[in-house]
mmCIF file of C-alpha atoms in Angstrom:
data_model
loop_
_atom_site.group_PDB
_atom_site.id
_atom_site.type_symbol
_atom_site.label_atom_id
_atom_site.label_comp_id
_atom_site.label_asym_id
_atom_site.label_seq_id
_atom_site.Cartn_x
_atom_site.Cartn_y
_atom_site.Cartn_z
ATOM 1 C CA MET A 8 -92.600 -58.322 67.212
ATOM 2 C CA ALA A 9 -96.180 -58.502 68.337
ATOM 3 C CA ASN A 10 -98.201 -55.300 68.109
ATOM 4 C CA THR A 11 -95.591 -53.595 65.928
ATOM 5 C CA PHE A 12 -96.989 -51.924 62.854
ATOM 6 C CA SER A 13 -94.863 -50.096 60.342
ATOM 7 C CA GLN A 14 -94.587 -48.918 56.784
ATOM 8 C CA MET A 15 -91.053 -47.894 55.781
ATOM 9 C CA TYR A 16 -89.790 -47.574 52.235
ATOM 10 C CA ILE A 17 -86.084 -47.017 51.736
ATOM 11 C CA GLN A 18 -84.095 -46.348 48.582
ATOM 12 C CA ILE A 19 -80.496 -47.559 48.882
ATOM 13 C CA VAL A 20 -77.834 -46.277 46.500
ATOM 14 C CA PHE A 21 -74.218 -47.383 46.278
ATOM 15 C CA ALA A 22 -71.447 -47.255 43.693
ATOM 16 C CA VAL A 23 -68.630 -49.373 42.367
ATOM 17 C CA LYS A 24 -65.344 -48.548 44.097
ATOM 18 C CA GLY A 25 -63.565 -45.737 42.317
ATOM 19 C CA ARG A 26 -66.740 -45.100 40.350
ATOM 20 C CA GLN A 27 -65.516 -47.533 37.735
ATOM 21 C CA SER A 28 -68.020 -48.643 35.097
ATOM 22 C CA LEU A 29 -67.721 -52.386 35.722
ATOM 23 C CA ILE A 30 -71.290 -53.685 35.895
ATOM 24 C CA GLN A 31 -72.091 -55.218 32.512
ATOM 25 C CA SER A 32 -75.565 -55.794 31.105
ATOM 26 C CA SER A 33 -74.608 -59.413 30.298
ATOM 27 C CA TRP A 34 -74.535 -60.325 34.015
ATOM 28 C CA GLU A 35 -76.415 -57.569 35.820
ATOM 29 C CA GLU A 36 -79.607 -59.679 35.986
ATOM 30 C CA HIS A 37 -77.682 -62.415 37.837
ATOM 31 C CA LEU A 38 -76.276 -59.749 40.178
ATOM 32 C CA TYR A 39 -79.776 -58.403 40.873
ATOM 33 C CA ARG A 40 -81.099 -61.926 41.584
ATOM 34 C CA VAL A 41 -78.355 -62.500 44.170
ATOM 35 C CA ILE A 42 -79.059 -59.136 45.804
ATOM 36 C CA THR A 43 -82.790 -59.899 45.799
ATOM 37 C CA GLY A 44 -82.089 -63.232 47.499
ATOM 38 C CA VAL A 45 -80.079 -61.593 50.290
ATOM 39 C CA ILE A 46 -82.772 -58.986 50.903
ATOM 40 C CA GLN A 47 -85.503 -61.635 51.034
ATOM 41 C CA GLN A 48 -83.429 -63.946 53.277
ATOM 42 C CA LYS A 49 -83.139 -61.032 55.708
ATOM 43 C CA GLY A 50 -86.931 -60.762 55.785
ATOM 44 C CA GLN A 51 -87.201 -57.519 53.821
ATOM 45 C CA LYS A 52 -89.302 -56.841 50.732
ATOM 46 C CA LEU A 53 -87.526 -55.933 47.503
ATOM 47 C CA ILE A 54 -89.690 -53.581 45.470
ATOM 48 C CA VAL A 55 -87.335 -52.692 42.604
ATOM 49 C CA ILE A 56 -83.642 -52.845 41.757
ATOM 50 C CA ASN A 57 -81.813 -51.310 38.811
ATOM 51 C CA GLY A 58 -78.718 -49.381 37.954
ATOM 52 C CA VAL A 59 -76.035 -48.623 35.431
ATOM 53 C CA ALA A 60 -72.400 -49.637 34.992
ATOM 54 C CA ASP A 61 -71.102 -47.708 38.027
ATOM 55 C CA HIS A 62 -73.892 -47.824 40.646
ATOM 56 C CA ILE A 63 -77.217 -49.379 41.658
ATOM 57 C CA HIS A 64 -80.484 -48.308 43.276
ATOM 58 C CA ILE A 65 -82.560 -50.631 45.458
ATOM 59 C CA LEU A 66 -86.015 -49.816 46.849
ATOM 60 C CA ILE A 67 -87.147 -51.972 49.761
ATOM 61 C CA GLY A 68 -90.031 -52.217 52.177
ATOM 62 C CA MET A 69 -88.153 -52.397 55.465
ATOM 63 C CA LYS A 70 -89.242 -53.917 58.753
ATOM 64 C CA PRO A 71 -88.356 -52.097 61.983
ATOM 65 C CA SER A 72 -86.313 -55.097 63.165
ATOM 66 C CA CYS A 73 -83.890 -54.627 60.262
ATOM 67 C CA CYS A 74 -80.540 -52.917 60.743
ATOM 68 C CA LEU A 75 -80.043 -51.199 57.402
ATOM 69 C CA SER A 76 -76.239 -51.046 57.689
ATOM 70 C CA ASP A 77 -76.095 -54.793 58.316
ATOM 71 C CA LEU A 78 -78.397 -55.456 55.360
ATOM 72 C CA VAL A 79 -76.313 -53.333 52.978
ATOM 73 C CA ARG A 80 -73.109 -54.963 54.256
ATOM 74 C CA GLU A 81 -74.565 -58.417 53.491
ATOM 75 C CA VAL A 82 -75.791 -57.308 50.051
ATOM 76 C CA LYS A 83 -72.380 -55.886 49.183
ATOM 77 C CA LYS A 84 -70.531 -58.954 50.460
ATOM 78 C CA ALA A 85 -72.692 -61.455 48.567
ATOM 79 C CA SER A 86 -72.580 -59.429 45.358
ATOM 80 C CA ASN A 87 -68.808 -58.870 45.661
ATOM 81 C CA ASP A 88 -68.320 -62.594 46.126
ATOM 82 C CA LEU A 89 -70.499 -63.393 43.113
ATOM 83 C CA ILE A 90 -68.733 -60.972 40.791
ATOM 84 C CA ASN A 91 -65.253 -62.055 41.868
ATOM 85 C CA GLN A 92 -65.970 -65.808 41.946
ATOM 86 C CA GLU A 93 -67.599 -65.720 38.510
ATOM 87 C CA ARG A 94 -64.778 -63.475 37.258
ATOM 88 C CA TYR A 95 -67.254 -61.108 35.686
ATOM 89 C CA THR A 96 -64.549 -58.411 35.651
ATOM 90 C CA HIS A 97 -60.900 -58.571 34.635
ATOM 91 C CA GLN A 98 -59.857 -56.995 37.930
ATOM 92 C CA PRO A 99 -60.925 -57.491 41.541
ATOM 93 C CA PHE A 100 -64.373 -55.998 42.093
ATOM 94 C CA ALA A 101 -65.423 -53.997 45.148
ATOM 95 C CA TRP A 102 -68.166 -51.584 46.089
ATOM 96 C CA GLN A 103 -67.383 -48.077 47.298
ATOM 97 C CA GLU A 104 -67.457 -47.715 51.067
ATOM 98 C CA GLY A 105 -70.730 -46.417 52.452
ATOM 99 C CA PHE A 106 -74.124 -45.897 50.827
ATOM 100 C CA GLY A 107 -76.981 -43.463 50.550
ATOM 101 C CA CYS A 108 -80.429 -44.185 51.928
ATOM 102 C CA PHE A 109 -83.552 -42.169 51.422
ATOM 103 C CA SER A 110 -86.998 -42.767 52.918
ATOM 104 C CA TYR A 111 -90.271 -42.306 51.086
ATOM 105 C CA HIS A 112 -93.945 -42.068 51.898
ATOM 106 C CA GLN A 113 -96.182 -44.672 50.277
ATOM 107 C CA SER A 114 -97.720 -41.987 48.065
ATOM 108 C CA MET A 115 -94.306 -41.513 46.387
ATOM 109 C CA LEU A 116 -93.670 -45.193 45.593
ATOM 110 C CA HIS A 117 -94.935 -45.111 42.016
ATOM 111 C CA THR A 118 -92.667 -42.162 41.191
ATOM 112 C CA VAL A 119 -89.615 -43.715 42.858
ATOM 113 C CA ILE A 120 -90.203 -47.095 41.193
ATOM 114 C CA ARG A 121 -90.415 -45.462 37.756
ATOM 115 C CA TYR A 122 -87.300 -43.421 38.483
ATOM 116 C CA ILE A 123 -85.306 -46.541 39.428
ATOM 117 C CA GLU A 124 -86.669 -48.528 36.490
ATOM 118 C CA ARG A 125 -85.496 -45.774 34.124
ATOM 119 C CA GLN A 126 -81.921 -45.495 35.402
ATOM 120 C CA LYS A 127 -80.319 -46.280 32.067
ATOM 121 C CA GLU A 128 -82.323 -43.583 30.286
ATOM 122 C CA HIS A 129 -81.756 -41.110 33.119
ATOM 123 C CA HIS A 130 -77.990 -41.545 32.988
ATOM 124 C CA GLN A 131 -77.807 -40.781 29.311
ATOM 125 C CA GLN A 132 -78.382 -37.180 30.413
ATOM 126 C CA SER A 133 -77.046 -37.026 33.975
ATOM 127 C CA THR A 134 -73.983 -38.272 35.814
ATOM 128 C CA PHE A 135 -74.115 -40.308 38.998
ATOM 129 C CA GLN A 136 -72.334 -37.503 40.843
ATOM 130 C CA THR A 137 -75.053 -35.026 39.845
ATOM 131 C CA GLU A 138 -77.821 -37.496 40.652
ATOM 132 C CA TYR A 139 -76.377 -38.365 44.073
ATOM 133 C CA THR A 140 -75.710 -34.792 45.182
ATOM 134 C CA THR A 141 -79.219 -33.859 44.013
ATOM 135 C CA LEU A 142 -80.682 -36.601 46.237
ATOM 136 C CA LEU A 143 -78.568 -35.503 49.199
ATOM 137 C CA ASN A 144 -79.631 -31.894 48.740
ATOM 138 C CA ARG A 145 -83.305 -32.782 48.200
ATOM 139 C CA PHE A 146 -83.301 -34.699 51.495
ATOM 140 C CA ASP A 147 -81.308 -31.966 53.313
ATOM 141 C CA ILE A 148 -78.441 -34.344 54.081
ATOM 142 C CA PRO A 149 -75.254 -32.402 54.822
ATOM 143 C CA PHE A 150 -72.072 -33.592 53.097
ATOM 144 C CA GLU A 151 -68.603 -32.456 52.150
ATOM 145 C CA ASP A 152 -67.587 -32.948 48.529
ATOM 146 C CA LYS A 153 -64.126 -34.242 49.471
ATOM 147 C CA TYR A 154 -65.683 -37.219 51.304
ATOM 148 C CA LEU A 155 -68.472 -37.963 48.865
ATOM 149 C CA PHE A 156 -66.755 -40.107 46.220
ATOM 150 C CA ASP A 157 -63.593 -42.134 46.038
ATOM 151 C CA TRP A 158 -61.963 -42.037 42.643
ATOM 152 C CA ILE A 159 -59.336 -44.255 41.060
ATOM 153 C CA ASP A 160 -56.227 -42.193 40.266
#
């Protein structure tokens, strides 16, 4: 798009279906490489990706031509396919429906990058549910608890 100038930074957060702790450190780097590839193929800039066994955080520089829902759908599909084809889990793998997205000013990038890089340390003291509801509240995003997480019975 000629004469289009933008600077958009988006943090994307999504969880394993049922909030199961299925992502293993032995293959998470391969998972992150596949996700990085999808993001780059779609013309977006991956800044940082990290997570823990039950969810991941992705920070991207997003172009205005990108449809974020389509991008996340493609990331989830490719990563689902990888995990299931490689049989990284003993059961079928799926991501939870939906995702969170949070926009940041360039002046906040260093803080957000460090936060994402330190996910494993952060989650030694805080649950994903607490982290996610804190983000939603901090960004004044209304939600109802009963629709926030799907849990395996």
